[in-house]
Amino acid sequence: MKTLVLANQKGGVGKSAVATLLAHHFRLLGLRVLAIDLDHQGNFSDPVRKSQRAAVAEMPASGLLTQSNPAIPLAEFVLVAADPELSGLERQPSLHNTFANHFRAFLAAMDSRFDVCIVDTNPNPDIRMTTALASADCVLSPIQLNQEAMDGVSALLNHPRVGVRRIKAVLNPKLHLIGLYPTMVEATPLQRENFMQLLQKYSPMLIPIGSKPGEIASMPRRSAVAEAQAEGLVLWEMKKTAARDAWREIEPGLRFIANTVLSPTPASTTTTTLPLNGANHGPVAR
Ligand SMILES: Nc1ncnc2c1ncn2[C@@H]1O[C@H](COP(=O)(O)OP(=O)(O)OP(=O)(O)O)[C@@H](O)[C@H]1O
Ligand SMILES: [Mg+2]
């Protein structure tokens, strides 16, 4: 099983929408999908639940951190949905190590039952994000093309607690940053300018999907995407031409991302324990 985490400390950048599209896309490919929503807002859980494609675990997502050996349904598409308890986990620092180890052990136990696990996270650098990144194979960061998001890119890498560099150095050397995935892209002069800046400054973190410069994975702003999220519909199955057009634009990038998640990497999930308490909540000396 490959585990992909959607993460960006910026809110409203499309993490949950991308998680949902990817979950349905992996199902379309015939893969067994485990969907985990670590954000108490439930914006990944709601559309997946409404789609009626997944068996919903009785155990809510907080249980994956607080309990050992939680049981989930025997099905090829399972949702472990968000619950209010998730937002209280940060306030129990003495248990953070335990939370991360439970989650890692759970993923290890699911290894042969699913092909891919998609974890949506909350936009706060808290124990949920640390836990998810500490056990994942890959991380994808949706971003919006505005100044604030561009300013946030270095935090994605260097945040003292959940920055990818720190997680790789201290907790999870196998973590692979798939890259930045510009979302809600519009053909405005400002967004074009920001896109050029992004290309100049962070080109290695963008996801090339073609041989020409500038051919990178991105998702346009399309009302059909928001509608699919709100109604629990699968974008490419919607009747509207606009939805099918939107999917045609989104599909190459999403397919590339899906292939990257599935591509073999040297290391695999292990059941080693994680040193999360105490010193490593501070900055990493590098
Ligand atoms: N490509 C898109 N086109 C139009 N609307 C979109 C697109 N992607 C996401 N949205 C909408 O934008 C809003 C924010 O997206 P989403 O909830 O996925 O962001 P998020 O990063 O998960 O937010 P949070 O940080 O609060 O968890 C939602 O209403 C969603 O339906
Ligand atoms: Mg979200």
PDB file of C-alpha atoms and ligand atoms in Angstrom:
ATOM      1  CA  MET A   1       0.000   0.000   0.000  1.00  0.00           C
ATOM      2  CA  LYS A   2       1.234   3.466  -0.889  1.00  0.00           C
ATOM      3  CA  THR A   3       0.215   6.296   1.390  1.00  0.00           C
ATOM      4  CA  LEU A   4      -0.264   9.801   0.027  1.00  0.00           C
ATOM      5  CA  VAL A   5      -0.814  12.799   2.298  1.00  0.00           C
ATOM      6  CA  LEU A   6      -2.376  16.037   1.099  1.00  0.00           C
ATOM      7  CA  ALA A   7      -0.747  18.801   3.081  1.00  0.00           C
ATOM      8  CA  ASN A   8      -0.420  22.564   3.098  1.00  0.00           C
ATOM      9  CA  GLN A   9      -0.643  24.774   6.153  1.00  0.00           C
ATOM     10  CA  LYS A  10      -2.651  27.240   4.035  1.00  0.00           C
ATOM     11  CA  GLY A  11      -6.397  26.749   4.284  1.00  0.00           C
ATOM     12  CA  GLY A  12      -8.787  26.459   1.356  1.00  0.00           C
ATOM     13  CA  VAL A  13      -6.197  25.606  -1.287  1.00  0.00           C
ATOM     14  CA  GLY A  14      -7.964  22.498  -2.587  1.00  0.00           C
ATOM     15  CA  LYS A  15      -6.463  19.704  -0.443  1.00  0.00           C
ATOM     16  CA  SER A  16      -9.797  17.995   0.188  1.00  0.00           C
ATOM     17  CA  ALA A  17     -11.015  18.427  -3.399  1.00  0.00           C
ATOM     18  CA  VAL A  18      -7.792  16.864  -4.726  1.00  0.00           C
ATOM     19  CA  ALA A  19      -8.004  14.046  -2.141  1.00  0.00           C
ATOM     20  CA  THR A  20     -11.549  13.267  -3.297  1.00  0.00           C
ATOM     21  CA  LEU A  21     -10.708  13.365  -7.011  1.00  0.00           C
ATOM     22  CA  LEU A  22      -7.691  11.114  -6.428  1.00  0.00           C
ATOM     23  CA  ALA A  23      -9.693   8.623  -4.355  1.00  0.00           C
ATOM     24  CA  HIS A  24     -12.251   8.237  -7.148  1.00  0.00           C
ATOM     25  CA  HIS A  25      -9.503   8.188  -9.763  1.00  0.00           C
ATOM     26  CA  PHE A  26      -7.704   5.325  -8.030  1.00  0.00           C
ATOM     27  CA  ARG A  27     -11.015   3.457  -7.856  1.00  0.00           C
ATOM     28  CA  LEU A  28     -11.483   4.056 -11.585  1.00  0.00           C
ATOM     29  CA  LEU A  29      -8.103   2.376 -12.046  1.00  0.00           C
ATOM     30  CA  GLY A  30      -9.478  -0.623 -10.142  1.00  0.00           C
ATOM     31  CA  LEU A  31      -7.337  -0.112  -7.055  1.00  0.00           C
ATOM     32  CA  ARG A  32      -8.290  -0.734  -3.442  1.00  0.00           C
ATOM     33  CA  VAL A  33      -8.509   2.622  -1.706  1.00  0.00           C
ATOM     34  CA  LEU A  34      -8.359   3.564   1.953  1.00  0.00           C
ATOM     35  CA  ALA A  35      -9.504   7.157   2.537  1.00  0.00           C
ATOM     36  CA  ILE A  36      -8.575   8.756   5.856  1.00  0.00           C
ATOM     37  CA  ASP A  37      -9.778  12.214   6.845  1.00  0.00           C
ATOM     38  CA  LEU A  38      -7.701  13.752   9.643  1.00  0.00           C
ATOM     39  CA  ASP A  39      -9.403  17.144   9.336  1.00  0.00           C
ATOM     40  CA  HIS A  40     -12.354  17.546  11.700  1.00  0.00           C
ATOM     41  CA  GLN A  41     -13.981  19.822   9.071  1.00  0.00           C
ATOM     42  CA  GLY A  42     -14.711  16.612   7.169  1.00  0.00           C
ATOM     43  CA  ASN A  43     -14.403  18.029   3.658  1.00  0.00           C
ATOM     44  CA  PHE A  44     -12.919  14.782   2.388  1.00  0.00           C
ATOM     45  CA  SER A  45     -15.326  12.571   4.349  1.00  0.00           C
ATOM     46  CA  ASP A  46     -18.512  14.325   3.214  1.00  0.00           C
ATOM     47  CA  PRO A  47     -18.121  13.970  -0.564  1.00  0.00           C
ATOM     48  CA  VAL A  48     -16.796  10.400  -0.285  1.00  0.00           C
ATOM     49  CA  ARG A  49     -19.661   9.447   2.024  1.00  0.00           C
ATOM     50  CA  LYS A  50     -22.239  11.128  -0.221  1.00  0.00           C
ATOM     51  CA  SER A  51     -20.868   9.342  -3.264  1.00  0.00           C
ATOM     52  CA  GLN A  52     -21.952   6.065  -1.605  1.00  0.00           C
ATOM     53  CA  ARG A  53     -18.950   4.321  -3.147  1.00  0.00           C
ATOM     54  CA  ALA A  54     -17.075   3.623   0.091  1.00  0.00           C
ATOM     55  CA  ALA A  55     -17.795   1.492   3.140  1.00  0.00           C
ATOM     56  CA  VAL A  56     -17.649   3.899   6.076  1.00  0.00           C
ATOM     57  CA  ALA A  57     -15.734   2.587   9.084  1.00  0.00           C
ATOM     58  CA  GLU A  58     -17.525   2.762  12.425  1.00  0.00           C
ATOM     59  CA  MET A  59     -14.221   3.829  13.904  1.00  0.00           C
ATOM     60  CA  PRO A  60     -13.725   7.556  13.327  1.00  0.00           C
ATOM     61  CA  ALA A  61     -10.356   8.880  12.249  1.00  0.00           C
ATOM     62  CA  SER A  62      -9.303   9.958  15.761  1.00  0.00           C
ATOM     63  CA  GLY A  63      -9.459   6.256  16.717  1.00  0.00           C
ATOM     64  CA  LEU A  64      -6.609   5.509  14.324  1.00  0.00           C
ATOM     65  CA  LEU A  65      -4.406   7.629  16.587  1.00  0.00           C
ATOM     66  CA  THR A  66      -5.888   6.854  19.988  1.00  0.00           C
ATOM     67  CA  GLN A  67      -6.477   3.100  19.711  1.00  0.00           C
ATOM     68  CA  SER A  68      -4.344   0.101  18.972  1.00  0.00           C
ATOM     69  CA  ASN A  69      -5.480  -2.325  16.263  1.00  0.00           C
ATOM     70  CA  PRO A  70      -8.687  -0.508  15.202  1.00  0.00           C
ATOM     71  CA  ALA A  71     -10.931  -2.583  12.924  1.00  0.00           C
ATOM     72  CA  ILE A  72     -12.329  -1.295   9.633  1.00  0.00           C
ATOM     73  CA  PRO A  73     -14.753  -2.921   7.147  1.00  0.00           C
ATOM     74  CA  LEU A  74     -13.604  -5.563   4.699  1.00  0.00           C
ATOM     75  CA  ALA A  75     -14.157  -3.648   1.468  1.00  0.00           C
ATOM     76  CA  GLU A  76     -12.159  -2.369  -1.497  1.00  0.00           C
ATOM     77  CA  PHE A  77     -12.986   1.276  -0.795  1.00  0.00           C
ATOM     78  CA  VAL A  78     -13.111   2.265   2.876  1.00  0.00           C
ATOM     79  CA  LEU A  79     -13.558   5.697   4.414  1.00  0.00           C
ATOM     80  CA  VAL A  80     -12.322   6.421   7.917  1.00  0.00           C
ATOM     81  CA  ALA A  81     -14.216   9.647   8.439  1.00  0.00           C
ATOM     82  CA  ALA A  82     -13.389  12.796  10.344  1.00  0.00           C
ATOM     83  CA  ASP A  83     -14.769  13.348  13.836  1.00  0.00           C
ATOM     84  CA  PRO A  84     -14.722  16.212  16.374  1.00  0.00           C
ATOM     85  CA  GLU A  85     -12.215  14.383  18.631  1.00  0.00           C
ATOM     86  CA  LEU A  86      -9.506  15.018  16.046  1.00  0.00           C
ATOM     87  CA  SER A  87      -9.209  18.643  17.068  1.00  0.00           C
ATOM     88  CA  GLY A  88      -8.503  17.682  20.710  1.00  0.00           C
ATOM     89  CA  LEU A  89      -5.479  15.466  19.979  1.00  0.00           C
ATOM     90  CA  GLU A  90      -3.050  18.355  19.887  1.00  0.00           C
ATOM     91  CA  ARG A  91      -3.909  19.182  23.509  1.00  0.00           C
ATOM     92  CA  GLN A  92      -2.545  15.803  24.718  1.00  0.00           C
ATOM     93  CA  PRO A  93       1.195  16.209  24.115  1.00  0.00           C
ATOM     94  CA  SER A  94       2.188  13.348  26.402  1.00  0.00           C
ATOM     95  CA  LEU A  95       0.336  11.005  24.036  1.00  0.00           C
ATOM     96  CA  HIS A  96       1.683  12.352  20.751  1.00  0.00           C
ATOM     97  CA  ASN A  97       4.236   9.573  20.453  1.00  0.00           C
ATOM     98  CA  THR A  98       1.556   6.980  21.073  1.00  0.00           C
ATOM     99  CA  PHE A  99      -0.747   8.598  18.503  1.00  0.00           C
ATOM    100  CA  ALA A 100       1.925   8.503  15.817  1.00  0.00           C
ATOM    101  CA  ASN A 101       2.876   4.914  16.619  1.00  0.00           C
ATOM    102  CA  HIS A 102      -0.759   3.754  16.542  1.00  0.00           C
ATOM    103  CA  PHE A 103      -1.250   5.376  13.164  1.00  0.00           C
ATOM    104  CA  ARG A 104       1.931   3.875  11.772  1.00  0.00           C
ATOM    105  CA  ALA A 105       1.012   0.422  13.075  1.00  0.00           C
ATOM    106  CA  PHE A 106      -2.481   0.766  11.584  1.00  0.00           C
ATOM    107  CA  LEU A 107      -1.082   1.633   8.146  1.00  0.00           C
ATOM    108  CA  ALA A 108       1.332  -1.284   8.382  1.00  0.00           C
ATOM    109  CA  ALA A 109      -1.579  -3.600   9.236  1.00  0.00           C
ATOM    110  CA  MET A 110      -3.486  -2.341   6.162  1.00  0.00           C
ATOM    111  CA  ASP A 111      -0.519  -2.850   3.843  1.00  0.00           C
ATOM    112  CA  SER A 112      -1.850  -5.949   2.072  1.00  0.00           C
ATOM    113  CA  ARG A 113      -5.522  -4.946   2.187  1.00  0.00           C
ATOM    114  CA  PHE A 114      -5.281  -1.760   0.115  1.00  0.00           C
ATOM    115  CA  ASP A 115      -3.248  -0.517  -2.822  1.00  0.00           C
ATOM    116  CA  VAL A 116      -3.358   3.120  -1.873  1.00  0.00           C
ATOM    117  CA  CYS A 117      -4.196   5.184   1.174  1.00  0.00           C
ATOM    118  CA  ILE A 118      -5.097   8.862   0.830  1.00  0.00           C
ATOM    119  CA  VAL A 119      -4.846  11.015   3.931  1.00  0.00           C
ATOM    120  CA  ASP A 120      -6.368  14.489   3.976  1.00  0.00           C
ATOM    121  CA  THR A 121      -5.035  16.823   6.646  1.00  0.00           C
ATOM    122  CA  ASN A 122      -6.105  19.970   8.426  1.00  0.00           C
ATOM    123  CA  PRO A 123      -4.407  23.270   7.628  1.00  0.00           C
ATOM    124  CA  ASN A 124      -2.577  23.460  10.982  1.00  0.00           C
ATOM    125  CA  PRO A 125       0.897  22.166  11.672  1.00  0.00           C
ATOM    126  CA  ASP A 126      -0.275  19.963  14.541  1.00  0.00           C
ATOM    127  CA  ILE A 127       0.123  16.358  15.655  1.00  0.00           C
ATOM    128  CA  ARG A 128      -2.275  15.110  12.986  1.00  0.00           C
ATOM    129  CA  MET A 129      -0.135  16.473  10.181  1.00  0.00           C
ATOM    130  CA  THR A 130       3.084  15.301  11.848  1.00  0.00           C
ATOM    131  CA  THR A 131       1.602  11.843  12.362  1.00  0.00           C
ATOM    132  CA  ALA A 132       0.439  11.564   8.754  1.00  0.00           C
ATOM    133  CA  LEU A 133       3.730  12.782   7.272  1.00  0.00           C
ATOM    134  CA  ALA A 134       5.789  10.626   9.620  1.00  0.00           C
ATOM    135  CA  SER A 135       4.297   7.441   8.142  1.00  0.00           C
ATOM    136  CA  ALA A 136       3.521   8.394   4.540  1.00  0.00           C
ATOM    137  CA  ASP A 137       5.286   7.466   1.326  1.00  0.00           C
ATOM    138  CA  CYS A 138       4.412  10.675  -0.514  1.00  0.00           C
ATOM    139  CA  VAL A 139       3.111  14.159   0.101  1.00  0.00           C
ATOM    140  CA  LEU A 140       1.386  16.438  -2.378  1.00  0.00           C
ATOM    141  CA  SER A 141       0.895  20.132  -1.685  1.00  0.00           C
ATOM    142  CA  PRO A 142      -1.937  21.856  -3.510  1.00  0.00           C
ATOM    143  CA  ILE A 143      -1.332  25.608  -3.636  1.00  0.00           C
ATOM    144  CA  GLN A 144      -3.174  28.609  -4.974  1.00  0.00           C
ATOM    145  CA  LEU A 145      -1.422  31.117  -7.188  1.00  0.00           C
ATOM    146  CA  ASN A 146      -1.544  34.086  -4.850  1.00  0.00           C
ATOM    147  CA  GLN A 147       1.189  35.915  -3.005  1.00  0.00           C
ATOM    148  CA  GLU A 148       0.311  34.395   0.349  1.00  0.00           C
ATOM    149  CA  ALA A 149       0.661  30.876  -1.026  1.00  0.00           C
ATOM    150  CA  MET A 150       3.942  31.680  -2.704  1.00  0.00           C
ATOM    151  CA  ASP A 151       5.236  33.048   0.590  1.00  0.00           C
ATOM    152  CA  GLY A 152       4.133  29.807   2.260  1.00  0.00           C
ATOM    153  CA  VAL A 153       6.182  27.522  -0.005  1.00  0.00           C
ATOM    154  CA  SER A 154       9.313  27.762   2.099  1.00  0.00           C
ATOM    155  CA  ALA A 155       7.294  26.817   5.211  1.00  0.00           C
ATOM    156  CA  LEU A 156       6.155  23.662   3.429  1.00  0.00           C
ATOM    157  CA  LEU A 157       9.786  22.642   3.319  1.00  0.00           C
ATOM    158  CA  ASN A 158      11.225  24.303   6.375  1.00  0.00           C
ATOM    159  CA  HIS A 159       8.496  24.537   9.001  1.00  0.00           C
ATOM    160  CA  PRO A 160      10.155  23.491  12.288  1.00  0.00           C
ATOM    161  CA  ARG A 161       7.500  20.897  12.993  1.00  0.00           C
ATOM    162  CA  VAL A 162       5.875  19.726   9.754  1.00  0.00           C
ATOM    163  CA  GLY A 163       8.260  20.980   7.062  1.00  0.00           C
ATOM    164  CA  VAL A 164       9.061  18.160   4.636  1.00  0.00           C
ATOM    165  CA  ARG A 165      12.818  18.597   5.187  1.00  0.00           C
ATOM    166  CA  ARG A 166      12.399  18.259   8.932  1.00  0.00           C
ATOM    167  CA  ILE A 167      10.112  15.243   8.652  1.00  0.00           C
ATOM    168  CA  LYS A 168      12.517  13.523   6.271  1.00  0.00           C
ATOM    169  CA  ALA A 169      15.531  14.317   8.451  1.00  0.00           C
ATOM    170  CA  VAL A 170      14.030  13.290  11.780  1.00  0.00           C
ATOM    171  CA  LEU A 171      11.023  11.030  11.345  1.00  0.00           C
ATOM    172  CA  ASN A 172      10.579   9.597   7.882  1.00  0.00           C
ATOM    173  CA  PRO A 173      13.499   9.472   5.420  1.00  0.00           C
ATOM    174  CA  LYS A 174      11.366   7.715   2.799  1.00  0.00           C
ATOM    175  CA  LEU A 175       8.884  10.595   2.507  1.00  0.00           C
ATOM    176  CA  HIS A 176       8.771  11.761  -1.098  1.00  0.00           C
ATOM    177  CA  LEU A 177       7.527  15.242  -1.933  1.00  0.00           C
ATOM    178  CA  ILE A 178       5.628  14.787  -5.190  1.00  0.00           C
ATOM    179  CA  GLY A 179       5.494  18.542  -5.464  1.00  0.00           C
ATOM    180  CA  LEU A 180       3.412  21.660  -5.562  1.00  0.00           C
ATOM    181  CA  TYR A 181       0.119  21.362  -7.396  1.00  0.00           C
ATOM    182  CA  PRO A 182      -1.345  24.745  -8.357  1.00  0.00           C
ATOM    183  CA  THR A 183      -5.117  24.597  -7.947  1.00  0.00           C
ATOM    184  CA  MET A 184      -8.030  26.874  -8.776  1.00  0.00           C
ATOM    185  CA  VAL A 185      -5.894  28.315 -11.544  1.00  0.00           C
ATOM    186  CA  GLU A 186      -7.439  31.180 -13.493  1.00  0.00           C
ATOM    187  CA  ALA A 187      -6.235  32.916 -16.621  1.00  0.00           C
ATOM    188  CA  THR A 188      -5.895  36.316 -14.932  1.00  0.00           C
ATOM    189  CA  PRO A 189      -2.832  38.555 -15.363  1.00  0.00           C
ATOM    190  CA  LEU A 190      -2.075  38.291 -11.625  1.00  0.00           C
ATOM    191  CA  GLN A 191      -2.194  34.503 -11.604  1.00  0.00           C
ATOM    192  CA  ARG A 192      -0.071  34.377 -14.763  1.00  0.00           C
ATOM    193  CA  GLU A 193       2.503  36.560 -13.092  1.00  0.00           C
ATOM    194  CA  ASN A 194       2.467  34.427  -9.953  1.00  0.00           C
ATOM    195  CA  PHE A 195       2.772  31.299 -12.065  1.00  0.00           C
ATOM    196  CA  MET A 196       5.875  32.716 -13.749  1.00  0.00           C
ATOM    197  CA  GLN A 197       7.323  33.541 -10.320  1.00  0.00           C
ATOM    198  CA  LEU A 198       6.568  30.031  -9.126  1.00  0.00           C
ATOM    199  CA  LEU A 199       8.324  28.584 -12.188  1.00  0.00           C
ATOM    200  CA  GLN A 200      11.360  30.774 -11.597  1.00  0.00           C
ATOM    201  CA  LYS A 201      11.670  30.215  -7.858  1.00  0.00           C
ATOM    202  CA  TYR A 202      10.372  26.704  -7.292  1.00  0.00           C
ATOM    203  CA  SER A 203      10.660  24.951 -10.619  1.00  0.00           C
ATOM    204  CA  PRO A 204      12.127  21.735  -9.083  1.00  0.00           C
ATOM    205  CA  MET A 205       9.059  21.461  -6.833  1.00  0.00           C
ATOM    206  CA  LEU A 206       6.560  21.665  -9.682  1.00  0.00           C
ATOM    207  CA  ILE A 207       5.292  18.510 -11.354  1.00  0.00           C
ATOM    208  CA  PRO A 208       6.299  18.260 -15.029  1.00  0.00           C
ATOM    209  CA  ILE A 209       3.755  16.420 -17.154  1.00  0.00           C
ATOM    210  CA  GLY A 210       5.229  17.171 -20.569  1.00  0.00           C
ATOM    211  CA  SER A 211       8.545  17.910 -22.194  1.00  0.00           C
ATOM    212  CA  LYS A 212       7.974  21.655 -22.741  1.00  0.00           C
ATOM    213  CA  PRO A 213       8.817  24.191 -20.031  1.00  0.00           C
ATOM    214  CA  GLY A 214       5.656  25.278 -18.248  1.00  0.00           C
ATOM    215  CA  GLU A 215       3.903  21.936 -18.881  1.00  0.00           C
ATOM    216  CA  ILE A 216       3.244  21.221 -15.244  1.00  0.00           C
ATOM    217  CA  ALA A 217       0.380  19.596 -13.368  1.00  0.00           C
ATOM    218  CA  SER A 218      -2.238  22.131 -12.304  1.00  0.00           C
ATOM    219  CA  MET A 219      -5.969  22.275 -11.786  1.00  0.00           C
ATOM    220  CA  PRO A 220      -8.119  25.083 -13.228  1.00  0.00           C
ATOM    221  CA  ARG A 221     -10.847  26.732 -11.193  1.00  0.00           C
ATOM    222  CA  ARG A 222     -14.048  25.147 -12.473  1.00  0.00           C
ATOM    223  CA  SER A 223     -17.424  25.347 -10.777  1.00  0.00           C
ATOM    224  CA  ALA A 224     -18.018  21.669 -11.611  1.00  0.00           C
ATOM    225  CA  VAL A 225     -15.207  20.719  -9.189  1.00  0.00           C
ATOM    226  CA  ALA A 226     -16.856  22.616  -6.326  1.00  0.00           C
ATOM    227  CA  GLU A 227     -20.218  21.143  -7.295  1.00  0.00           C
ATOM    228  CA  ALA A 228     -18.829  17.602  -7.318  1.00  0.00           C
ATOM    229  CA  GLN A 229     -17.372  18.224  -3.836  1.00  0.00           C
ATOM    230  CA  ALA A 230     -20.613  19.645  -2.482  1.00  0.00           C
ATOM    231  CA  GLU A 231     -22.877  16.973  -3.973  1.00  0.00           C
ATOM    232  CA  GLY A 232     -20.605  13.954  -3.579  1.00  0.00           C
ATOM    233  CA  LEU A 233     -20.536  13.401  -7.343  1.00  0.00           C
ATOM    234  CA  VAL A 234     -17.731  11.888  -9.363  1.00  0.00           C
ATOM    235  CA  LEU A 235     -16.578  14.682 -11.675  1.00  0.00           C
ATOM    236  CA  TRP A 236     -16.213  12.598 -14.839  1.00  0.00           C
ATOM    237  CA  GLU A 237     -19.599  10.950 -14.340  1.00  0.00           C
ATOM    238  CA  MET A 238     -21.513  14.226 -14.124  1.00  0.00           C
ATOM    239  CA  LYS A 239     -23.978  14.860 -16.942  1.00  0.00           C
ATOM    240  CA  LYS A 240     -22.907  18.450 -17.622  1.00  0.00           C
ATOM    241  CA  THR A 241     -20.569  19.093 -20.515  1.00  0.00           C
ATOM    242  CA  ALA A 242     -18.749  21.618 -18.291  1.00  0.00           C
ATOM    243  CA  ALA A 243     -17.880  18.830 -15.833  1.00  0.00           C
ATOM    244  CA  ARG A 244     -16.542  16.573 -18.556  1.00  0.00           C
ATOM    245  CA  ASP A 245     -14.550  19.471 -19.988  1.00  0.00           C
ATOM    246  CA  ALA A 246     -13.143  20.193 -16.530  1.00  0.00           C
ATOM    247  CA  TRP A 247     -12.121  16.558 -16.123  1.00  0.00           C
ATOM    248  CA  ARG A 248     -10.430  16.589 -19.523  1.00  0.00           C
ATOM    249  CA  GLU A 249      -8.285  19.502 -18.314  1.00  0.00           C
ATOM    250  CA  ILE A 250      -7.546  17.989 -14.899  1.00  0.00           C
ATOM    251  CA  GLU A 251      -7.015  14.356 -15.875  1.00  0.00           C
ATOM    252  CA  PRO A 252      -3.426  14.481 -17.305  1.00  0.00           C
ATOM    253  CA  GLY A 253      -2.015  16.060 -14.148  1.00  0.00           C
ATOM    254  CA  LEU A 254      -3.988  13.867 -11.812  1.00  0.00           C
ATOM    255  CA  ARG A 255      -3.017  10.732 -13.760  1.00  0.00           C
ATOM    256  CA  PHE A 256       0.642  11.729 -13.504  1.00  0.00           C
ATOM    257  CA  ILE A 257       0.302  12.257  -9.755  1.00  0.00           C
ATOM    258  CA  ALA A 258      -1.473   8.904  -9.364  1.00  0.00           C
ATOM    259  CA  ASN A 259       1.313   7.139 -11.291  1.00  0.00           C
ATOM    260  CA  THR A 260       3.937   8.804  -9.138  1.00  0.00           C
ATOM    261  CA  VAL A 261       2.195   7.610  -5.973  1.00  0.00           C
ATOM    262  CA  LEU A 262       2.094   4.062  -7.329  1.00  0.00           C
ATOM    263  CA  SER A 263       5.661   3.961  -8.620  1.00  0.00           C
ATOM    264  CA  PRO A 264       7.946   1.751  -6.565  1.00  0.00           C
ATOM    265  CA  THR A 265      10.228   3.373  -3.982  1.00  0.00           C
ATOM    266  CA  PRO A 266      13.033   1.621  -2.115  1.00  0.00           C
ATOM    267  CA  ALA A 267      11.720   1.871   1.444  1.00  0.00           C
ATOM    268  CA  SER A 268       8.439   0.490   2.762  1.00  0.00           C
ATOM    269  CA  THR A 269       6.293   1.113   5.846  1.00  0.00           C
ATOM    270  CA  THR A 270       7.813  -0.358   8.962  1.00  0.00           C
ATOM    271  CA  THR A 271       6.577  -0.760  12.488  1.00  0.00           C
ATOM    272  CA  THR A 272       9.466   1.015  14.152  1.00  0.00           C
ATOM    273  CA  THR A 273       8.485   3.473  16.861  1.00  0.00           C
ATOM    274  CA  LEU A 274       8.584   7.219  16.443  1.00  0.00           C
ATOM    275  CA  PRO A 275      10.328   9.783  18.663  1.00  0.00           C
ATOM    276  CA  LEU A 276       7.698  12.525  18.592  1.00  0.00           C
ATOM    277  CA  ASN A 277       7.669  13.813  22.143  1.00  0.00           C
ATOM    278  CA  GLY A 278      10.011  16.464  23.458  1.00  0.00           C
ATOM    279  CA  ALA A 279      13.010  17.763  21.583  1.00  0.00           C
ATOM    280  CA  ASN A 280      11.937  17.154  18.029  1.00  0.00           C
ATOM    281  CA  HIS A 281       9.062  19.606  18.298  1.00  0.00           C
ATOM    282  CA  GLY A 282      11.729  22.256  17.982  1.00  0.00           C
ATOM    283  CA  PRO A 283      13.711  23.334  14.941  1.00  0.00           C
ATOM    284  CA  VAL A 284      15.927  20.819  13.244  1.00  0.00           C
ATOM    285  CA  ALA A 285      19.621  21.511  13.374  1.00  0.00           C
ATOM    286  CA  ARG A 286      20.845  21.003   9.825  1.00  0.00           C
TER     287      ARG A 286
HETATM  288  N1  LIG B   1     -10.456  23.431  -9.015  1.00  0.00           N
HETATM  289  C1  LIG B   1     -11.445  23.990  -8.328  1.00  0.00           C
HETATM  290  N2  LIG B   1     -12.361  24.781  -8.916  1.00  0.00           N
HETATM  291  C2  LIG B   1     -13.355  25.346  -8.211  1.00  0.00           C
HETATM  292  N3  LIG B   1     -13.536  25.186  -6.900  1.00  0.00           N
HETATM  293  C3  LIG B   1     -12.658  24.404  -6.238  1.00  0.00           C
HETATM  294  C4  LIG B   1     -11.571  23.773  -6.906  1.00  0.00           C
HETATM  295  N4  LIG B   1     -10.861  23.070  -5.981  1.00  0.00           N
HETATM  296  C5  LIG B   1     -11.487  23.259  -4.804  1.00  0.00           C
HETATM  297  N5  LIG B   1     -12.556  24.058  -4.962  1.00  0.00           N
HETATM  298  C6  LIG B   1     -13.476  24.512  -3.909  1.00  0.00           C
HETATM  299  O1  LIG B   1     -12.756  25.439  -3.089  1.00  0.00           O
HETATM  300  C7  LIG B   1     -13.109  25.272  -1.716  1.00  0.00           C
HETATM  301  C8  LIG B   1     -11.860  24.939  -0.910  1.00  0.00           C
HETATM  302  O2  LIG B   1     -11.350  23.695  -1.366  1.00  0.00           O
HETATM  303  P1  LIG B   1     -10.933  22.541  -0.346  1.00  0.00           P
HETATM  304  O3  LIG B   1     -11.949  22.370   0.716  1.00  0.00           O
HETATM  305  O4  LIG B   1     -10.577  21.342  -1.166  1.00  0.00           O
HETATM  306  O5  LIG B   1      -9.620  23.209   0.247  1.00  0.00           O
HETATM  307  P2  LIG B   1      -8.751  22.689   1.472  1.00  0.00           P
HETATM  308  O6  LIG B   1      -7.335  23.039   1.187  1.00  0.00           O
HETATM  309  O7  LIG B   1      -9.038  21.276   1.752  1.00  0.00           O
HETATM  310  O8  LIG B   1      -9.308  23.600   2.668  1.00  0.00           O
HETATM  311  P3  LIG B   1      -8.997  23.422   4.244  1.00  0.00           P
HETATM  312  O9  LIG B   1      -7.603  23.952   4.420  1.00  0.00           O
HETATM  313  O10 LIG B   1     -10.035  24.249   4.911  1.00  0.00           O
HETATM  314  O11 LIG B   1      -9.084  21.971   4.549  1.00  0.00           O
HETATM  315  C9  LIG B   1     -14.163  24.188  -1.679  1.00  0.00           C
HETATM  316  O12 LIG B   1     -15.435  24.760  -1.716  1.00  0.00           O
HETATM  317  C10 LIG B   1     -13.914  23.398  -2.968  1.00  0.00           C
HETATM  318  O13 LIG B   1     -15.069  22.753  -3.456  1.00  0.00           O
HETATM  319 MG    MG B   2      -9.679  20.386   3.487  1.00  0.00          MG
END
